[in-house]
Tab-separated table of C-alpha atoms and ligand atoms in Angstrom:
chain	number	residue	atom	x	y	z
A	1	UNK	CA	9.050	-1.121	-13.226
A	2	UNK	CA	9.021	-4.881	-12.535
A	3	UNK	CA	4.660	-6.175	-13.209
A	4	UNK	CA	4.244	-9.800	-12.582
A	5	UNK	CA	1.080	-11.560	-13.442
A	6	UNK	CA	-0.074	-14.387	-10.972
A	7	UNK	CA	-3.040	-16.045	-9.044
A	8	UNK	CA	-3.591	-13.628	-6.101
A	9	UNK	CA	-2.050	-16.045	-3.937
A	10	UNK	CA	1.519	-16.498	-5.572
A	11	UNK	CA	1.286	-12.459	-5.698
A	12	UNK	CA	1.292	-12.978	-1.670
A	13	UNK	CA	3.745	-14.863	-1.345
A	14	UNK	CA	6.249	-12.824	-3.437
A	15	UNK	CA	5.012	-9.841	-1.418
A	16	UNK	CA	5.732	-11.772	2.018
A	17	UNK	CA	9.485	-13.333	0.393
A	18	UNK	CA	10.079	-9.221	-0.185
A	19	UNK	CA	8.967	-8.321	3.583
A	20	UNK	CA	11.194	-11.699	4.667
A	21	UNK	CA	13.928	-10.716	3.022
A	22	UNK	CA	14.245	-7.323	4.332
A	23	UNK	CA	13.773	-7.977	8.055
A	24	UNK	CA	16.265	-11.016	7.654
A	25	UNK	CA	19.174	-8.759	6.238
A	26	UNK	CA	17.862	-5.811	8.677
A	27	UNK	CA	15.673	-6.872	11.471
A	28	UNK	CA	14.813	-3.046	12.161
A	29	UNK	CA	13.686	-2.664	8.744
A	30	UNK	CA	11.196	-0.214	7.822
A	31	UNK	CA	7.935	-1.522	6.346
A	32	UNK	CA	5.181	0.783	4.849
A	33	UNK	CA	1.890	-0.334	5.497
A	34	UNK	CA	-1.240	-0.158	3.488
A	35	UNK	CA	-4.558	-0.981	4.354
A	36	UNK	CA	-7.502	-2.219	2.173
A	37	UNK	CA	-8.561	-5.619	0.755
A	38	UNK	CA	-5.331	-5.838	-1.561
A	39	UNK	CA	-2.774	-6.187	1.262
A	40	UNK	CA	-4.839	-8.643	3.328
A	41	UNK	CA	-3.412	-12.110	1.515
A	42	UNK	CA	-0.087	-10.849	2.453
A	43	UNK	CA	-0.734	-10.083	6.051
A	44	UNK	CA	-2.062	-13.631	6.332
A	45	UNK	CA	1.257	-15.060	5.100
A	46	UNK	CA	3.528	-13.277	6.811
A	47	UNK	CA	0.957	-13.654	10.243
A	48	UNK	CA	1.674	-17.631	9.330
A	49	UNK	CA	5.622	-17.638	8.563
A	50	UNK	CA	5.751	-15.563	12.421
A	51	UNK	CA	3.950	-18.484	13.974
A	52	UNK	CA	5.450	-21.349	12.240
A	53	UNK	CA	8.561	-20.170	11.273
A	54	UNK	CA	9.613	-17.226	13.884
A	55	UNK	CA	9.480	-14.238	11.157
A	56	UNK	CA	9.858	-11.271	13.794
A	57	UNK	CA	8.741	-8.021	13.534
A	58	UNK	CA	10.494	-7.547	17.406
A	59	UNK	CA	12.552	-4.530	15.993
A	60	UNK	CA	10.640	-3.717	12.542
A	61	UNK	CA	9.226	-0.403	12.087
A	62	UNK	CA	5.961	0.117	10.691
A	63	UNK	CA	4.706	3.439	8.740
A	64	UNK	CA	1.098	3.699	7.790
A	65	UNK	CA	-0.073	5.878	4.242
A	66	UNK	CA	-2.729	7.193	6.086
A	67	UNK	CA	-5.665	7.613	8.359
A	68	UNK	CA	-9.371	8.555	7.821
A	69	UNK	CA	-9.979	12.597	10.027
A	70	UNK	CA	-11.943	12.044	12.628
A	71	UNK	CA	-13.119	8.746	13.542
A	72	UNK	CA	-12.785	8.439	16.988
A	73	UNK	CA	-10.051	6.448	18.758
A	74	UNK	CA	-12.044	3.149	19.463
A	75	UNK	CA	-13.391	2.733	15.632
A	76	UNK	CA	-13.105	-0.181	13.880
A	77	UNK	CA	-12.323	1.467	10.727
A	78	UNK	CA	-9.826	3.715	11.920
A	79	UNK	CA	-6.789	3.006	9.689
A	80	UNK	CA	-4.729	2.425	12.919
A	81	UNK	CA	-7.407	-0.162	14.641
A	82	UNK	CA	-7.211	-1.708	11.012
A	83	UNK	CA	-3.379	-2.012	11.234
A	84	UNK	CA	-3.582	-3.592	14.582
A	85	UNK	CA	-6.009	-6.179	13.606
A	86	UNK	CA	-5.000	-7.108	10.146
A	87	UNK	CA	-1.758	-7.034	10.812
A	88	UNK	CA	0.120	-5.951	13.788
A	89	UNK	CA	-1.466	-7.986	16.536
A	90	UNK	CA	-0.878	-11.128	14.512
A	91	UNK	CA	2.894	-11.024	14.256
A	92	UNK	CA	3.566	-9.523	17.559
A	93	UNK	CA	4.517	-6.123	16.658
A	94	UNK	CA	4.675	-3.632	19.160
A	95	UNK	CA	1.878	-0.656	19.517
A	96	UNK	CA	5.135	1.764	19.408
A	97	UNK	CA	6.727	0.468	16.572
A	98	UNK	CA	3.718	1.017	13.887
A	99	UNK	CA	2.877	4.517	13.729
A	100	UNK	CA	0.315	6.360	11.461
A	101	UNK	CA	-1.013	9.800	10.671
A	102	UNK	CA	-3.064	11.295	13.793
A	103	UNK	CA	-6.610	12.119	12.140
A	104	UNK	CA	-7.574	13.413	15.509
A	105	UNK	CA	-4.932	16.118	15.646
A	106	UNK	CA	-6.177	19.503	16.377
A	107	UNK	CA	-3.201	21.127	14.570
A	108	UNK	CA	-3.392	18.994	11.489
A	109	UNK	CA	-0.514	20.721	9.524
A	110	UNK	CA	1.450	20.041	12.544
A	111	UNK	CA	0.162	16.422	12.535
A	112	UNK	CA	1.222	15.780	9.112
A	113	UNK	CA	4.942	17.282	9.490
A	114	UNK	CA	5.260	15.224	12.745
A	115	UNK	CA	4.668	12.086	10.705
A	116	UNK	CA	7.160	13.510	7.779
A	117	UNK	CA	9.765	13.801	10.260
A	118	UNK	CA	8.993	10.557	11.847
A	119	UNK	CA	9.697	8.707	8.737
A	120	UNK	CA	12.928	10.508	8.101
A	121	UNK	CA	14.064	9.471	11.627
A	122	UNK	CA	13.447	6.549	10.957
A	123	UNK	CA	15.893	5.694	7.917
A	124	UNK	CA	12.790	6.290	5.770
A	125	UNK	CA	10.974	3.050	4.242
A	126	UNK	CA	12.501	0.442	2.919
A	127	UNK	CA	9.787	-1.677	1.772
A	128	UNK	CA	6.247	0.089	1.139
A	129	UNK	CA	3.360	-1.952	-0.034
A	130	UNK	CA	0.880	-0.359	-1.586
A	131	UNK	CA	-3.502	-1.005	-3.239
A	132	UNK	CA	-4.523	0.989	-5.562
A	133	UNK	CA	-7.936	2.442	-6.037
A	134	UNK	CA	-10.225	2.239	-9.248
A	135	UNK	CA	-9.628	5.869	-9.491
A	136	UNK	CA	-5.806	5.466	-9.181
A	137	UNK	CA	-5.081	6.646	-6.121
A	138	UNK	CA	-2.473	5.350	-3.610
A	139	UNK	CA	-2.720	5.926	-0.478
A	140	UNK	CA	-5.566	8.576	-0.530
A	141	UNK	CA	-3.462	10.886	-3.216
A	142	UNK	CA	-6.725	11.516	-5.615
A	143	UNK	CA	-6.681	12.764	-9.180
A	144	UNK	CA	-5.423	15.893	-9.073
A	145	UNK	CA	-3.132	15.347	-6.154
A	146	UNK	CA	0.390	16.877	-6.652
A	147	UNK	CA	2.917	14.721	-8.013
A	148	UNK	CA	5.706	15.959	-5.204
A	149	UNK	CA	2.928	16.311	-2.253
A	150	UNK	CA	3.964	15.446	1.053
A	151	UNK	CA	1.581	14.139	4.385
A	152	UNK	CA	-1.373	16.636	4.048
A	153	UNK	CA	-5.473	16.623	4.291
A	154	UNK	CA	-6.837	15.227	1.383
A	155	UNK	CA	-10.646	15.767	0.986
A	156	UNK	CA	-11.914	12.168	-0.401
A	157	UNK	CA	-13.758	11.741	-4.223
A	158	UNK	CA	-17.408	10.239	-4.408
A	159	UNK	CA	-15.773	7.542	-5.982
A	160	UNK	CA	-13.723	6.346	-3.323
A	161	UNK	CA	-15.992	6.974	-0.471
A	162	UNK	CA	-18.403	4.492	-2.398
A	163	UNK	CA	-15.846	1.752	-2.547
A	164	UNK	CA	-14.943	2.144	1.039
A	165	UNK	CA	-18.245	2.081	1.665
A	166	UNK	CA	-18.243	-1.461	2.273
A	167	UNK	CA	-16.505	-1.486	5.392
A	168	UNK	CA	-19.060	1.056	7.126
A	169	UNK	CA	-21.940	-1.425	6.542
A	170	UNK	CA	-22.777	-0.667	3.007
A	171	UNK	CA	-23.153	3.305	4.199
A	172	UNK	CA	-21.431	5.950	2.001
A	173	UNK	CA	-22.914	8.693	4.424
A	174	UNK	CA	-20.712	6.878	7.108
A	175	UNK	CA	-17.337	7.352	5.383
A	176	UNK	CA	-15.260	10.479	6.520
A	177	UNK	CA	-14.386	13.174	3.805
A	178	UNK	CA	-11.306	13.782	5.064
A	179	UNK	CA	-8.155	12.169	5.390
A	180	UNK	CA	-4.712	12.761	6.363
A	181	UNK	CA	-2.164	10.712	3.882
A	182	UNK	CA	1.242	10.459	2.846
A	183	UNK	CA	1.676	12.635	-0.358
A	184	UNK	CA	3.240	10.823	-3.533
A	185	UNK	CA	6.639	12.540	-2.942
A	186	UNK	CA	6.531	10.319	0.113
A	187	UNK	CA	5.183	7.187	-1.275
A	188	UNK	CA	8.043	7.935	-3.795
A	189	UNK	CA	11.121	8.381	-1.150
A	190	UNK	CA	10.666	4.699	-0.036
A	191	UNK	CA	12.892	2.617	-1.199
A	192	UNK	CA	10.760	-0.324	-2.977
A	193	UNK	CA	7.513	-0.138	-3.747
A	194	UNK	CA	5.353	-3.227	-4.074
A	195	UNK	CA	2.067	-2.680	-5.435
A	196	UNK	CA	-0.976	-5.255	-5.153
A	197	UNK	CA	-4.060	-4.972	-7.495
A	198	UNK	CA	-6.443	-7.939	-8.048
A	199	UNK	CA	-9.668	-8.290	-10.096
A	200	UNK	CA	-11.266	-6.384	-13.504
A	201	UNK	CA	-12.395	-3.033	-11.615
A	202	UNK	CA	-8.461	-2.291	-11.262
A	203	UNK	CA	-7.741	-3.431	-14.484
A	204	UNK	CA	-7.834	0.807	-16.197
A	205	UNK	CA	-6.057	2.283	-13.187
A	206	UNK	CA	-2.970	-0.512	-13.311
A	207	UNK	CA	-3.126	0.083	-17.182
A	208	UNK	CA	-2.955	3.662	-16.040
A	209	UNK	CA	-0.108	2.985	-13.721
A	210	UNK	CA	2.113	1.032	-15.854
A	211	UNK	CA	1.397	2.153	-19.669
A	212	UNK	CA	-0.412	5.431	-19.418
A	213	UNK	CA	1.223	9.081	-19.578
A	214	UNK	CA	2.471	10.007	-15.839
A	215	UNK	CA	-0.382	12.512	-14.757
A	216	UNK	CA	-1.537	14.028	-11.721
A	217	UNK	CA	-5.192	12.248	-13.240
A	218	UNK	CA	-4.018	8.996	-12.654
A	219	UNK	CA	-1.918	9.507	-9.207
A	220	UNK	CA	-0.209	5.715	-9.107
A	221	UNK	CA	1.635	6.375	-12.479
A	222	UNK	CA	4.190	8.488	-10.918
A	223	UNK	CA	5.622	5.102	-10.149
A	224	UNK	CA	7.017	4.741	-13.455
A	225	UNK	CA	9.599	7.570	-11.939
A	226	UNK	CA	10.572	4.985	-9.205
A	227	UNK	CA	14.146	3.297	-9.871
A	228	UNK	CA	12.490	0.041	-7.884
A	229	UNK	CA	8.705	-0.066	-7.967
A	230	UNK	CA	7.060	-4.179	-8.323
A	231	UNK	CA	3.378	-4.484	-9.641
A	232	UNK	CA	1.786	-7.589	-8.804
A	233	UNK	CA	-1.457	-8.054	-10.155
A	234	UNK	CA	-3.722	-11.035	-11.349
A	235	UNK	CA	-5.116	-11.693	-14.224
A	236	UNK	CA	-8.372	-9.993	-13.905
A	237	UNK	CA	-6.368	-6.741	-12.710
A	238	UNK	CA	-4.131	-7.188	-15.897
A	239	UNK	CA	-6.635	-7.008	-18.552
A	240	UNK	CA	-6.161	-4.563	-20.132
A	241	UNK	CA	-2.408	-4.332	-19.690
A	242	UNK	CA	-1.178	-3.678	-23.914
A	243	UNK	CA	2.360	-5.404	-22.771
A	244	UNK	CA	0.799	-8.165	-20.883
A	245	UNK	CA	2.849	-11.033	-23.030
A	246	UNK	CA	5.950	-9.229	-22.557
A	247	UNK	CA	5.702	-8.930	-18.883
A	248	UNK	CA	4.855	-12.621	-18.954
A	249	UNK	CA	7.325	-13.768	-20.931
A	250	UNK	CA	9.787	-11.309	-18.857
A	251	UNK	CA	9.008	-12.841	-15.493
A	252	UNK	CA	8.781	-16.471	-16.640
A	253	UNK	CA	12.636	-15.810	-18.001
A	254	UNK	CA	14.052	-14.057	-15.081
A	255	UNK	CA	17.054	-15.359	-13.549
A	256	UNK	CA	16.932	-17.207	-10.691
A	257	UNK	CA	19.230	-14.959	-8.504
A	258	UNK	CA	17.086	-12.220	-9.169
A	259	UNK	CA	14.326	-10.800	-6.464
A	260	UNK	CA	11.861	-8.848	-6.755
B	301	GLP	C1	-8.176	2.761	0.040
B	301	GLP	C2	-6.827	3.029	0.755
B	301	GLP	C3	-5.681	2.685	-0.123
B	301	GLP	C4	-6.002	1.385	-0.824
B	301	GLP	C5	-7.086	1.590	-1.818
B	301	GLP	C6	-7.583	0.312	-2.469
B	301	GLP	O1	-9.035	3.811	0.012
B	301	GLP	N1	-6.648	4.314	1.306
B	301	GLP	O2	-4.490	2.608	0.630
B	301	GLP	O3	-4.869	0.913	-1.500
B	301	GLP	O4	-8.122	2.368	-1.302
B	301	GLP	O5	-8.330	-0.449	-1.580
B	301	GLP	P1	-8.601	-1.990	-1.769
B	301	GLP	O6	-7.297	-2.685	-1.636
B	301	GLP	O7	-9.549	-2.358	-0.671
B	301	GLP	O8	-9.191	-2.164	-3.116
């Protein structure tokens, strides 16, 4: 596990240069998608490098973690509608191309294996970014979610509901309890993970993620299984990182013909 500690907007930019680099070597590259405020400084840069310097997403797939149940098609805060605007709609991707879980499915088990198999035909990802939450979820795997899930219903903790509350004007009553999401065996199956976590209310769950013991309470540190997971975090996010001076002094020392 690579963690590099920089203002929020370098951390951006190395996201972007990862996203770059993958659709330049393989223009149909798969990208996982998150949504959330972590990912949004990286949407902007790669929504400016397609309009000033052609990035194209013309033949890029996109895979979203997942989806809130039941919000209805036109809501703002649908996951997909979320996609579209942050992200999609600004680089020219096609609706066909970015596909999430259906949290309007009627035969949600069904739902959840379509989107399974949809990745695997795919190639699988190649590039999944990823938030985190303060309770250490990805995607919406909460404590206690298994370690190998797959795409399944996932009922939501207090905890997060109140965070997202913010996007459903300040109204924790408004924010679904269910949702459908990739499961951490899937998160896991992509092939680079880049992680985003700014400011001090991250700070335990990315000490969690990269220093504590890989449990099921603290869903994100199954990462430290991945062969090529990236945490990018600031300095807020890294406070109480135990290692922090070594992952400094690692990053500042890299070579330069070494990515992410
Ligand atoms: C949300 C999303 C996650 C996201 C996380 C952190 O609930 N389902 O994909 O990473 O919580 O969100 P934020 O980046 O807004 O802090």
């Amino acid at each position: 596990m690579e963690v590099v500690i920089a203002p929020a907007e370098e951390l951006a930019v190395l996201a972007a240069d990862t996203i770059e680099a993958l659709l330049r070597r393989k223009p149909d590259g798969v990208i996982g998608l998150a949504t959330g405020s972590s990912p949004l400084q990286v949407y902007d840069e790669l929504a400016r490098r397609h309009a000033e310097h052609g990035l194209s997403f013309a033949h890029a797939r996109g895979f979203m973690l997942d989806e809130y149940v039941g919000l209805p098609a036109g809501h703002p805060e649908r996951y997909r509608n979320v996609i579209e605007r942050d992200i999609a709609s600004r680089v020219g991707w096609a609706a066909e191309l970015v596909q999430g879980p259906d949290g309007l499915a009627d035969d949600v088990p069904a739902a959840c294996a379509a989107y399974e198999a949809a990745i695997a035909a795919a190639g699988g990802v190649d590039v999944q970014i990823l938030g985190i939450g303060t309770d250490g979820h990805i995607a919406f795997n909460e404590p206690g979610s298994s370690l190998a899930s797959r795409t399944r219903i996932k009922t939501l903790t207090k905890q997060t509901r109140e965070d997202n509350a913010r996007f459903f004007d300040g109204d924790v009553d408004a924010v679904p309890v269910h949702c459908l999401t990739q499961g951490l065996g899937t998160i896991m199956a992509a092939r680079h993970l880049v992680l985003l976590a700014t400011g001090t209310q991250k700070a335990e769950a990315v000490h969690q993620l990269v220093e504590g013991p890989i449990s099921a309470m603290w869903p994100a540190s199954i990462m430290q299984m991945h062969p090529h997971a990236t945490v990018l975090v600031d300095d807020a996010a890294a406070g109480r990182l135990q290692l922090a001076g070594y992952y400094r002094q690692t990053y500042a020392s890299k070579a330069a013909w070494q990515s992410l």
